[in-house]
Coordinates of C-alpha atoms in Angstrom, one line a residue:
M24 CA -27.4 41.3 11.9
T25 CA -25.2 38.5 13.3
T26 CA -26.7 35.0 13.4
L27 CA -25.7 31.7 14.7
A28 CA -28.9 30.1 13.4
D29 CA -27.0 27.8 11.1
T30 CA -25.4 26.0 14.1
P31 CA -26.8 23.6 16.8
P32 CA -27.2 24.8 20.4
T33 CA -24.0 25.3 22.3
G34 CA -24.5 22.2 24.3
E35 CA -24.7 20.0 21.2
R36 CA -22.3 21.8 19.0
E37 CA -19.0 20.2 18.3
R38 CA -15.9 22.5 18.1
R39 CA -15.9 22.3 14.3
P40 CA -13.9 24.8 12.3
V41 CA -15.9 27.8 11.2
I42 CA -16.9 29.0 7.7
L43 CA -18.1 32.6 7.9
A44 CA -20.2 34.2 5.1
V45 CA -20.8 37.9 4.8
D46 CA -23.3 39.7 2.5
D47 CA -25.5 42.7 3.0
E48 CA -28.3 41.2 0.8
P49 CA -30.5 38.9 2.9
A50 CA -31.6 36.7 0.0
V51 CA -28.0 36.2 -1.3
L52 CA -26.7 35.6 2.2
A53 CA -29.4 33.0 2.8
A54 CA -28.5 31.3 -0.5
V55 CA -24.8 31.2 0.3
A56 CA -25.5 29.8 3.8
R57 CA -27.8 27.2 2.3
D58 CA -25.2 26.0 -0.2
L59 CA -22.5 26.0 2.5
R60 CA -24.6 23.9 4.8
R61 CA -25.5 21.5 2.0
G62 CA -21.9 21.0 0.9
F63 CA -19.9 21.3 4.1
G64 CA -22.2 21.5 7.1
E65 CA -21.1 18.0 8.4
R66 CA -17.5 19.1 8.7
F67 CA -17.7 22.8 9.4
R68 CA -19.8 25.2 11.4
I69 CA -21.5 27.7 9.1
M70 CA -21.9 31.2 10.4
R71 CA -23.1 34.4 8.6
T72 CA -23.3 38.1 9.2
S73 CA -24.7 41.0 7.1
S74 CA -21.8 43.4 7.3
G75 CA -18.0 43.5 7.4
A76 CA -17.9 45.3 10.8
E77 CA -20.2 42.6 12.4
A78 CA -18.1 39.8 10.8
L79 CA -14.9 41.3 12.4
E80 CA -16.7 41.3 15.8
V81 CA -17.6 37.6 15.3
L82 CA -14.1 36.7 14.3
G83 CA -12.8 38.3 17.5
Q84 CA -15.2 36.3 19.6
I85 CA -14.2 33.1 17.8
R86 CA -10.6 33.8 18.4
A87 CA -11.3 34.5 22.1
R88 CA -12.9 31.0 22.4
G89 CA -9.8 29.4 20.8
E90 CA -11.8 28.1 17.8
Q91 CA -10.5 27.7 14.3
V92 CA -11.7 29.6 11.2
A93 CA -11.3 27.7 7.9
L94 CA -12.9 29.9 5.3
L95 CA -14.1 33.5 4.9
V96 CA -16.7 34.1 2.1
A97 CA -17.4 37.8 1.5
D98 CA -19.4 39.8 -1.0
Q99 CA -17.5 42.7 -2.7
R100 CA -20.2 45.4 -2.9
M101 CA -21.2 46.0 0.7
P102 CA -22.1 49.5 2.2
G103 CA -19.7 50.8 4.8
M104 CA -17.0 48.3 4.2
E105 CA -16.2 46.6 0.8
G106 CA -15.4 42.9 0.8
T107 CA -11.7 43.5 0.0
E108 CA -11.3 45.9 3.0
Y109 CA -13.0 43.4 5.3
L110 CA -10.8 40.5 4.1
A111 CA -7.7 42.6 4.6
R112 CA -8.7 43.3 8.2
A113 CA -9.9 39.8 8.8
R114 CA -6.5 38.5 7.6
Q115 CA -4.9 40.1 10.7
L116 CA -7.3 38.2 13.0
V117 CA -7.2 34.8 11.2
P118 CA -4.2 34.7 8.9
D119 CA -4.5 31.0 8.1
A120 CA -8.2 31.1 6.9
K121 CA -8.9 30.8 3.2
R122 CA -10.4 33.9 1.6
V123 CA -13.0 33.9 -1.2
L124 CA -14.6 37.0 -2.7
L125 CA -18.1 37.0 -4.3
T126 CA -18.2 39.4 -7.2
A127 CA -20.4 40.6 -10.1
Y128 CA -18.9 40.6 -13.6
A129 CA -18.2 44.3 -13.2
D130 CA -16.1 43.7 -10.1
T131 CA -13.5 41.4 -11.9
E132 CA -10.7 44.0 -11.9
A133 CA -11.2 44.6 -8.1
A134 CA -11.1 40.9 -7.5
I135 CA -7.9 40.4 -9.5
A136 CA -6.3 43.3 -7.6
A137 CA -7.4 41.7 -4.3
I138 CA -5.3 38.6 -5.1
N139 CA -2.2 40.7 -4.3
E140 CA -3.7 43.1 -1.8
V141 CA -5.4 40.6 0.6
A142 CA -3.8 37.4 -0.6
L143 CA -7.2 36.3 -2.0
D144 CA -7.4 32.6 -2.6
Y145 CA -10.3 32.7 -5.1
Y146 CA -13.1 34.9 -6.5
L147 CA -16.5 33.6 -7.6
M148 CA -18.8 35.4 -9.9
K149 CA -22.5 35.4 -9.1
P150 CA -24.6 33.4 -9.8
W151 CA -22.8 30.1 -9.3
D152 CA -25.5 27.8 -10.5
P153 CA -25.3 24.9 -10.4
P154 CA -23.3 24.8 -7.1
E155 CA -22.2 21.2 -7.8
E156 CA -20.1 22.5 -10.7
Q157 CA -19.4 26.2 -9.9
F158 CA -19.3 26.4 -6.1
F159 CA -18.6 23.1 -4.3
P160 CA -15.4 22.0 -6.2
V161 CA -13.7 25.4 -5.6
L162 CA -14.4 25.5 -1.9
E163 CA -13.7 21.8 -1.4
D164 CA -10.2 22.3 -2.8
L165 CA -9.6 25.3 -0.6
L166 CA -10.9 23.5 2.5
T167 CA -8.9 20.4 1.8
T168 CA -5.8 22.5 1.6
W169 CA -6.7 24.2 4.9
E170 CA -7.4 20.9 6.6
S171 CA -4.1 19.6 5.5
G172 CA -2.3 22.6 7.1
A173 CA -4.4 22.4 10.2
A174 CA -3.6 18.8 10.6
L175 CA 0.1 19.6 10.5
E176 CA -0.3 22.2 13.2
A177 CA -2.3 19.9 15.5
G178 CA -0.2 16.8 14.8
G179 CA 0.6 14.1 17.3
V180 CA 4.4 14.1 16.9
R181 CA 6.0 16.7 19.2
V182 CA 9.5 17.9 18.8
I183 CA 11.2 19.7 21.7
G184 CA 14.4 21.6 21.1
H185 CA 16.3 24.9 20.8
R186 CA 15.3 27.2 18.0
F187 CA 18.9 27.9 17.1
S188 CA 20.0 24.3 17.0
K189 CA 20.9 22.8 13.7
E190 CA 19.7 19.3 14.8
S191 CA 16.3 20.7 15.9
H192 CA 16.0 22.7 12.7
D193 CA 16.7 19.7 10.5
L194 CA 14.0 17.6 12.3
R195 CA 11.5 20.5 11.9
D196 CA 12.3 21.0 8.3
F197 CA 12.0 17.2 7.5
L198 CA 8.6 17.0 9.2
A199 CA 7.3 20.1 7.5
R200 CA 8.5 19.2 4.0
N201 CA 7.2 15.7 4.2
R202 CA 3.9 17.0 5.6
V203 CA 4.1 14.9 8.8
P204 CA 1.6 16.3 11.4
A205 CA 3.8 17.7 14.2
R206 CA 4.1 20.4 16.8
W207 CA 7.3 22.3 17.6
L208 CA 8.0 23.3 21.2
D209 CA 10.8 25.7 22.0
V210 CA 12.4 24.6 25.3
E211 CA 13.3 28.2 26.1
R212 CA 9.9 29.8 25.4
D213 CA 7.3 27.0 26.0
G214 CA 6.5 25.9 29.6
E215 CA 4.8 22.9 28.1
A216 CA 8.1 21.8 26.6
R217 CA 9.9 21.9 29.9
E218 CA 7.0 20.0 31.6
L219 CA 7.1 17.3 29.0
L220 CA 10.8 16.9 29.4
R221 CA 10.3 16.6 33.2
I222 CA 7.6 13.9 32.8
A223 CA 9.7 12.0 30.2
A224 CA 12.8 12.3 32.5
V225 CA 14.9 13.6 29.6
P226 CA 17.9 15.8 30.5
A227 CA 18.3 19.1 28.8
D228 CA 21.6 18.0 27.1
R229 CA 19.7 15.3 25.1
L230 CA 17.8 17.7 22.9
P231 CA 16.2 17.6 20.4
V232 CA 13.6 15.1 21.6
A233 CA 10.8 13.6 19.6
L234 CA 7.7 12.4 21.4
L235 CA 5.8 10.0 19.1
E236 CA 2.1 9.2 19.2
D237 CA 2.7 5.6 20.4
G238 CA 4.3 7.1 23.6
S239 CA 7.9 6.4 22.7
V240 CA 10.6 9.1 23.2
L241 CA 13.5 9.6 20.8
E242 CA 16.5 11.5 22.3
R243 CA 18.6 13.3 19.7
P244 CA 17.3 11.3 16.8
S245 CA 18.8 11.7 13.3
V246 CA 16.4 12.6 10.5
L247 CA 16.7 9.1 9.1
E248 CA 16.0 7.5 12.4
L249 CA 12.9 9.6 12.9
A250 CA 11.8 9.0 9.3
E251 CA 12.1 5.2 9.8
R252 CA 10.1 5.3 13.0
L253 CA 7.3 7.3 11.3
G254 CA 7.2 5.0 8.3
V255 CA 8.2 7.8 5.9
V256 CA 11.1 5.9 4.3
G257 CA 9.9 4.3 1.1
V258 CA 10.4 0.6 0.4
P259 CA 10.2 -0.6 -3.2
A260 CA 7.5 -3.1 -4.0
S261 CA 9.4 -4.6 -6.9
D262 CA 12.9 -5.1 -8.2
H263 CA 12.2 -4.0 -11.8
Y264 CA 10.2 -1.1 -13.3
D265 CA 9.5 0.3 -16.7
L266 CA 10.6 3.8 -15.5
V267 CA 12.7 4.8 -12.5
I268 CA 12.7 8.5 -11.7
V269 CA 15.5 10.0 -9.6
G270 CA 14.4 13.2 -8.0
G271 CA 11.0 14.3 -6.7
G272 CA 10.9 18.0 -7.8
P273 CA 8.4 19.3 -10.3
A274 CA 10.1 17.5 -13.2
G275 CA 10.2 14.1 -11.4
L276 CA 6.6 14.4 -10.0
A277 CA 5.3 15.3 -13.5
A278 CA 7.0 12.3 -15.0
A279 CA 5.6 10.1 -12.2
V280 CA 2.1 11.3 -12.9
Y281 CA 2.3 10.9 -16.7
G282 CA 4.3 7.6 -16.5
A283 CA 1.8 6.0 -14.2
S284 CA -1.2 7.3 -16.0
E285 CA 0.1 5.9 -19.3
G286 CA 0.6 2.4 -17.9
L287 CA 4.3 2.4 -17.1
K288 CA 5.3 0.7 -13.9
T289 CA 6.9 3.7 -12.3
A290 CA 9.0 4.4 -9.2
L291 CA 10.2 7.7 -8.0
V292 CA 13.3 8.0 -5.7
E293 CA 13.6 11.2 -3.6
R294 CA 16.3 11.9 -1.1
E295 CA 14.5 14.4 1.1
A296 CA 10.8 15.3 0.4
P297 CA 8.5 15.6 -2.6
G298 CA 8.7 19.0 -4.3
G299 CA 12.5 19.5 -4.3
Q300 CA 13.6 23.1 -4.1
A301 CA 10.3 24.3 -5.5
G302 CA 8.6 22.6 -2.6
Q303 CA 10.2 25.2 -0.3
S304 CA 8.9 28.2 -2.3
S305 CA 6.6 30.3 -0.2
R306 CA 4.5 31.4 -3.2
I307 CA 4.6 30.5 -6.9
E308 CA 2.5 33.1 -8.7
N309 CA 3.3 32.6 -12.4
Y310 CA 2.2 28.9 -12.7
L311 CA -0.5 28.4 -15.3
G312 CA -4.0 27.9 -13.9
F313 CA -3.5 29.3 -10.4
P314 CA -4.3 33.0 -10.6
A315 CA -4.0 33.4 -6.8
G316 CA -0.7 31.5 -6.8
L317 CA 0.1 28.5 -4.6
S318 CA 2.9 27.5 -2.3
G319 CA 5.5 25.1 -3.4
S320 CA 4.4 22.8 -0.5
D321 CA 0.9 22.8 -1.8
L322 CA 2.0 22.1 -5.4
A323 CA 4.2 19.2 -4.1
R324 CA 1.3 17.7 -2.0
R325 CA -1.1 17.8 -5.0
A326 CA 1.4 16.3 -7.4
A327 CA 2.5 13.6 -5.0
D328 CA -1.1 12.6 -4.2
Q329 CA -1.9 12.6 -7.9
A330 CA 1.1 10.3 -8.7
R331 CA 0.2 7.9 -5.9
R332 CA -3.4 7.8 -7.0
L333 CA -2.4 6.8 -10.5
G334 CA -0.2 4.0 -9.3
A335 CA 3.3 5.4 -9.0
E336 CA 5.5 4.4 -6.1
L337 CA 7.2 7.3 -4.2
L338 CA 10.2 6.2 -2.3
T339 CA 11.1 9.1 -0.1
M340 CA 14.3 9.4 2.1
R341 CA 16.1 7.2 -0.5
D342 CA 19.0 8.5 -2.6
A343 CA 20.6 7.3 -5.7
A344 CA 24.3 6.4 -5.2
R345 CA 25.2 5.1 -8.7
L346 CA 23.8 4.4 -12.2
R347 CA 25.0 1.1 -13.8
V348 CA 24.4 -0.1 -17.3
E349 CA 24.0 -3.8 -18.0
G350 CA 23.0 -4.5 -21.6
S351 CA 19.5 -3.1 -22.0
G352 CA 19.0 -2.8 -18.3
R353 CA 19.6 0.4 -16.3
I354 CA 20.4 -0.2 -12.6
V355 CA 20.0 2.5 -10.0
E356 CA 21.9 1.7 -6.9
L357 CA 20.5 3.3 -3.8
T358 CA 22.2 4.3 -0.6
G359 CA 21.9 1.5 1.9
G360 CA 22.6 -1.2 -0.7
A361 CA 19.2 -1.6 -2.5
E362 CA 19.0 -1.6 -6.3
L363 CA 16.2 -0.8 -8.7
S364 CA 16.3 -2.2 -12.2
A365 CA 14.6 -0.3 -15.0
N366 CA 14.0 -0.2 -18.8
C367 CA 14.3 3.6 -18.6
V368 CA 15.6 6.1 -16.1
L369 CA 14.8 9.7 -15.8
I370 CA 17.4 11.9 -13.9
A371 CA 15.6 14.8 -12.3
S372 CA 17.8 15.1 -9.3
G373 CA 17.8 18.9 -9.3
V374 CA 20.3 21.2 -7.7
S375 CA 21.5 22.2 -4.2
Y376 CA 22.0 25.8 -3.1
N377 CA 25.7 26.8 -3.0
Q378 CA 27.2 27.5 0.3
L379 CA 28.4 31.0 1.2
R380 CA 32.1 30.8 2.0
A381 CA 32.3 34.0 4.1
P382 CA 33.7 33.7 7.6
G383 CA 31.1 32.6 10.2
F384 CA 28.6 31.2 7.8
A385 CA 29.5 27.5 8.1
E386 CA 29.6 27.7 11.9
L387 CA 26.1 29.3 12.1
T388 CA 24.3 27.2 9.5
G389 CA 21.1 26.0 11.1
A390 CA 21.5 28.5 14.0
G391 CA 20.2 31.6 12.3
I392 CA 21.6 31.0 8.8
Y393 CA 19.7 28.8 6.5
Y394 CA 20.0 27.7 2.8
G395 CA 16.6 27.9 1.0
A396 CA 13.4 29.3 2.3
A397 CA 13.2 27.3 5.6
L398 CA 9.6 28.3 5.9
T399 CA 9.5 26.5 9.3
E400 CA 11.4 29.5 10.7
A401 CA 9.0 32.2 9.4
R402 CA 6.7 32.5 12.4
S403 CA 9.8 32.6 14.7
C404 CA 10.9 35.7 12.8
A405 CA 8.0 37.8 14.0
D406 CA 9.1 41.4 14.6
Q407 CA 12.7 40.6 13.8
H408 CA 15.3 41.6 11.2
V409 CA 15.6 39.0 8.4
V410 CA 18.2 39.1 5.7
I411 CA 17.7 37.4 2.3
I412 CA 20.8 36.9 0.2
G413 CA 20.2 36.4 -3.5
G414 CA 18.5 38.1 -6.5
A415 CA 16.6 35.3 -8.3
N416 CA 12.9 34.4 -8.0
S417 CA 13.4 32.0 -5.0
A418 CA 14.9 34.9 -3.0
G419 CA 12.2 37.3 -4.0
Q420 CA 9.4 34.9 -3.1
A421 CA 11.1 34.3 0.3
A422 CA 11.4 38.1 0.9
V423 CA 7.7 38.6 0.2
Y424 CA 6.7 35.8 2.5
F425 CA 8.9 36.8 5.4
A426 CA 7.7 40.4 5.1
S427 CA 4.4 39.2 6.5
Y428 CA 6.2 38.3 9.8
A429 CA 9.4 40.2 10.2
S430 CA 9.6 43.9 11.1
Q431 CA 12.4 44.4 8.5
V432 CA 13.5 42.3 5.5
T433 CA 16.8 43.2 3.9
M434 CA 17.7 41.8 0.5
L435 CA 21.4 41.6 -0.4
V436 CA 21.8 41.4 -4.2
R437 CA 25.3 41.1 -5.7
G438 CA 24.2 42.4 -9.1
E439 CA 23.4 45.9 -10.1
S440 CA 19.7 45.3 -10.4
L441 CA 17.0 42.6 -10.1
T442 CA 15.7 42.9 -13.7
S443 CA 18.1 40.3 -15.2
S444 CA 17.4 37.6 -12.6
M445 CA 13.9 38.1 -11.2
S446 CA 10.4 38.1 -12.7
H447 CA 8.7 41.5 -13.1
Y448 CA 5.7 40.7 -10.9
L449 CA 8.0 39.9 -7.9
I450 CA 10.1 43.1 -8.4
E451 CA 6.8 45.1 -8.3
Q452 CA 5.6 43.3 -5.1
L453 CA 8.9 43.9 -3.4
A454 CA 8.8 47.6 -4.3
A455 CA 5.4 47.9 -2.7
L456 CA 6.4 46.4 0.6
P457 CA 7.4 49.1 3.1
N458 CA 9.5 46.8 5.3
V459 CA 11.6 45.3 2.5
D460 CA 14.9 47.0 1.7
V461 CA 16.6 45.8 -1.5
R462 CA 20.3 46.6 -1.6
T463 CA 21.9 46.0 -5.0
G464 CA 25.7 45.7 -5.4
T465 CA 25.9 44.5 -1.8
Q466 CA 27.5 41.3 -0.3
A467 CA 27.6 39.7 3.1
I468 CA 31.2 39.3 4.0
R469 CA 31.1 38.0 7.6
A470 CA 28.6 36.5 10.1
E471 CA 29.0 36.7 13.9
G472 CA 27.1 35.0 16.6
E473 CA 26.1 35.4 20.3
D474 CA 25.1 32.5 22.5
D475 CA 25.6 30.1 19.5
H476 CA 23.2 31.8 17.1
L477 CA 23.4 34.5 14.5
A478 CA 23.6 38.1 15.8
R479 CA 25.3 40.3 13.3
L480 CA 26.2 40.5 9.6
T481 CA 28.9 42.6 8.0
M482 CA 28.1 43.8 4.5
R483 CA 30.1 45.5 1.8
G484 CA 28.2 48.0 -0.3
P485 CA 28.7 49.0 -4.0
D486 CA 31.2 51.7 -3.0
G487 CA 33.4 49.3 -1.0
S488 CA 32.3 50.6 2.4
E489 CA 31.5 48.1 5.1
S490 CA 28.8 48.2 7.8
T491 CA 27.7 45.8 10.5
E492 CA 24.1 45.3 11.5
R493 CA 22.1 43.3 14.0
V494 CA 20.4 40.5 12.3
D495 CA 18.1 37.7 13.7
A496 CA 18.0 35.3 10.7
C497 CA 19.6 35.0 7.3
F498 CA 18.4 32.9 4.3
V499 CA 20.8 32.3 1.4
F500 CA 19.9 31.8 -2.3
I501 CA 23.2 32.2 -4.2
G502 CA 23.0 29.9 -7.1
A503 CA 23.0 26.1 -7.2
A504 CA 25.2 23.1 -8.1
P505 CA 23.7 20.0 -9.8
R506 CA 23.3 16.8 -7.9
T507 CA 25.2 14.6 -10.4
D508 CA 28.3 13.3 -8.6
W509 CA 26.6 9.8 -8.5
L510 CA 26.7 9.8 -12.3
E511 CA 30.5 10.1 -12.6
G512 CA 31.9 8.0 -15.4
T513 CA 28.5 7.0 -16.7
V514 CA 26.6 10.0 -18.1
T515 CA 28.2 12.9 -20.0
R516 CA 28.1 16.2 -18.0
D517 CA 29.4 19.7 -18.8
E518 CA 32.2 21.5 -17.0
R519 CA 29.8 22.6 -14.2
G520 CA 28.3 19.1 -13.7
F521 CA 25.0 19.7 -15.5
I522 CA 23.8 16.8 -17.7
V523 CA 24.2 17.2 -21.5
A524 CA 21.3 15.9 -23.6
G525 CA 19.8 15.7 -27.1
L526 CA 22.0 16.5 -30.1
D527 CA 24.7 17.9 -27.7
V528 CA 25.7 14.3 -26.9
K529 CA 25.9 13.2 -30.5
G530 CA 29.6 12.6 -31.3
N531 CA 30.3 12.7 -27.6
G532 CA 30.2 9.0 -26.9
W533 CA 26.7 8.4 -28.4
P534 CA 26.6 4.7 -29.3
L535 CA 23.6 4.4 -31.7
A536 CA 23.1 5.1 -35.3
R537 CA 19.9 7.1 -34.7
D538 CA 20.0 10.6 -33.2
P539 CA 19.4 10.9 -29.5
Y540 CA 16.0 12.1 -28.4
L541 CA 15.6 15.6 -27.2
L542 CA 16.0 14.9 -23.5
E543 CA 18.1 11.7 -23.8
T544 CA 21.6 11.6 -22.3
S545 CA 24.7 9.9 -23.6
V546 CA 23.3 6.6 -22.3
P547 CA 20.3 5.5 -24.5
G548 CA 17.2 5.1 -22.4
V549 CA 18.4 7.4 -19.7
F550 CA 16.7 10.8 -19.9
V551 CA 17.1 14.1 -18.0
A552 CA 14.6 16.8 -17.1
G553 CA 14.5 20.0 -15.0
D554 CA 17.2 22.1 -13.4
V555 CA 19.8 19.4 -13.6
R556 CA 19.8 19.5 -17.4
A557 CA 22.4 21.7 -19.1
R558 CA 20.9 24.9 -20.5
S559 CA 17.5 24.3 -18.9
I560 CA 15.2 27.1 -18.0
K561 CA 15.0 27.4 -14.3
R562 CA 11.2 27.7 -13.9
V563 CA 8.6 25.3 -12.3
A564 CA 6.5 25.3 -15.5
S565 CA 9.4 24.3 -17.8
A566 CA 10.5 21.5 -15.4
V567 CA 6.9 20.1 -15.4
G568 CA 6.9 20.3 -19.2
E569 CA 10.2 18.5 -19.5
G570 CA 9.1 15.8 -17.0
S571 CA 5.9 15.2 -19.0
M572 CA 7.8 15.2 -22.3
S573 CA 10.3 12.6 -21.0
V574 CA 7.6 10.0 -20.6
S575 CA 6.7 10.4 -24.3
L576 CA 10.3 10.0 -25.3
A577 CA 10.6 6.9 -23.0
H578 CA 7.6 5.4 -24.8
E579 CA 9.5 6.0 -28.1
Y580 CA 12.6 4.3 -26.7
L581 CA 10.7 1.3 -25.4
A582 CA 8.9 0.9 -28.8
E583 CA 12.4 0.3 -30.4
G584 CA 12.3 -3.0 -28.7

């Protein structure tokens, strides 16, 4: 039985996003609907059905009306169609909806398997009394995450441009990574884009164009110009801090959270967007406490919100240009001329993906070739051939993500196998995807374009033979170089530019009688954490651990007086 009894009559009903609950037991379904109404009825429209087949019908009707579905709650043990089968089919209809499975204790293994099979967001074991502790917090977290994504999709800023334009791509990527609500309109595919350009009297040779909520129109804006107009560029509230953190990846964000929570006046400087390279990861599945995994963007959002709530200042779109030592003071000079004085500095500036030097790659960067995941491009790759170059976790996560959109994903891995560079869980996931082809011992040696965007890649296989294939998009993950040029002449680095720390700097210009602390650089009071540290473990969890540890070491340094 399908019922809309939980909603007001059509004439009074707002177009609120839908939460749909499915259970074949009337008493349980009534209890689920009751708790959903009590916890979320003001923000969402609660609907319920008694079978998976009826729920799929309802979802089809909701889609036909152009309404949004925020959350699907389904019981696992239902006759005719189990909860996992229903959620898998529902995912095709409403891919952005959050998915929760209701299970008995005996169904735990099925629920864990569903995390991979249907991208399950959470499973709840019955009963969940009291709902205030066992039910509401879980769903509130999922719905808040969904609302954040929905706000980005329905945002007021509109960017009009060409899909295969580097300038357009840079604007889209900036807005997405900084979680600025915005809509992208492709001038070649969207009639709305051409109509807006006509109304705004903007010629086609002035793309990309940004239409702001205040009615202003920016023609061919730079990322910095758009950031300043949107108020994204951070302005320091003070000249002096206890702790200045350079870099907003997992290490820097963890340090900001712990520094602020422990009473240190803390400022974080980030050149692009909170999250760093990890913020571009489509799915991080081995981070402790998140059995269903989470996206790098979601992790960055949570961490940045937490740091701000605790009192840290996050200065985005600002970059460090130089570190200066003046007595006990540590001065971070920023691009644009500003300076931040600090008692302690943490360098967590991370790394940048290496550029592929093969012919054609430089010319087509941003026009079909991208460095990093560039998740803003994923939906544009529907039913296309995507190539991922690289064999580490970041490349594997991207391949799994793009496989949900592209008709074919080809991974080019220089090494003989993935086992030495990629986590086992990712290798298994890739092997299970029918549209992912992993080619080991293979390199891309040339890129060619048509109409100013990528069209073909030439590849060399392990036997030396070459082949050329049609390709729609290529994403490159081929190692990384540390962002440490700004430390030249100040902090000791190794031959590759990574920062040396701990006992490795003793006898290498270390000026004090005591031994350096574990994460302390050659400059006392200047610490390093994350991927930019020499011999670091390139994992999100280790970066978070080092960022947290650096705050304890900073306290010890400050206690020296």
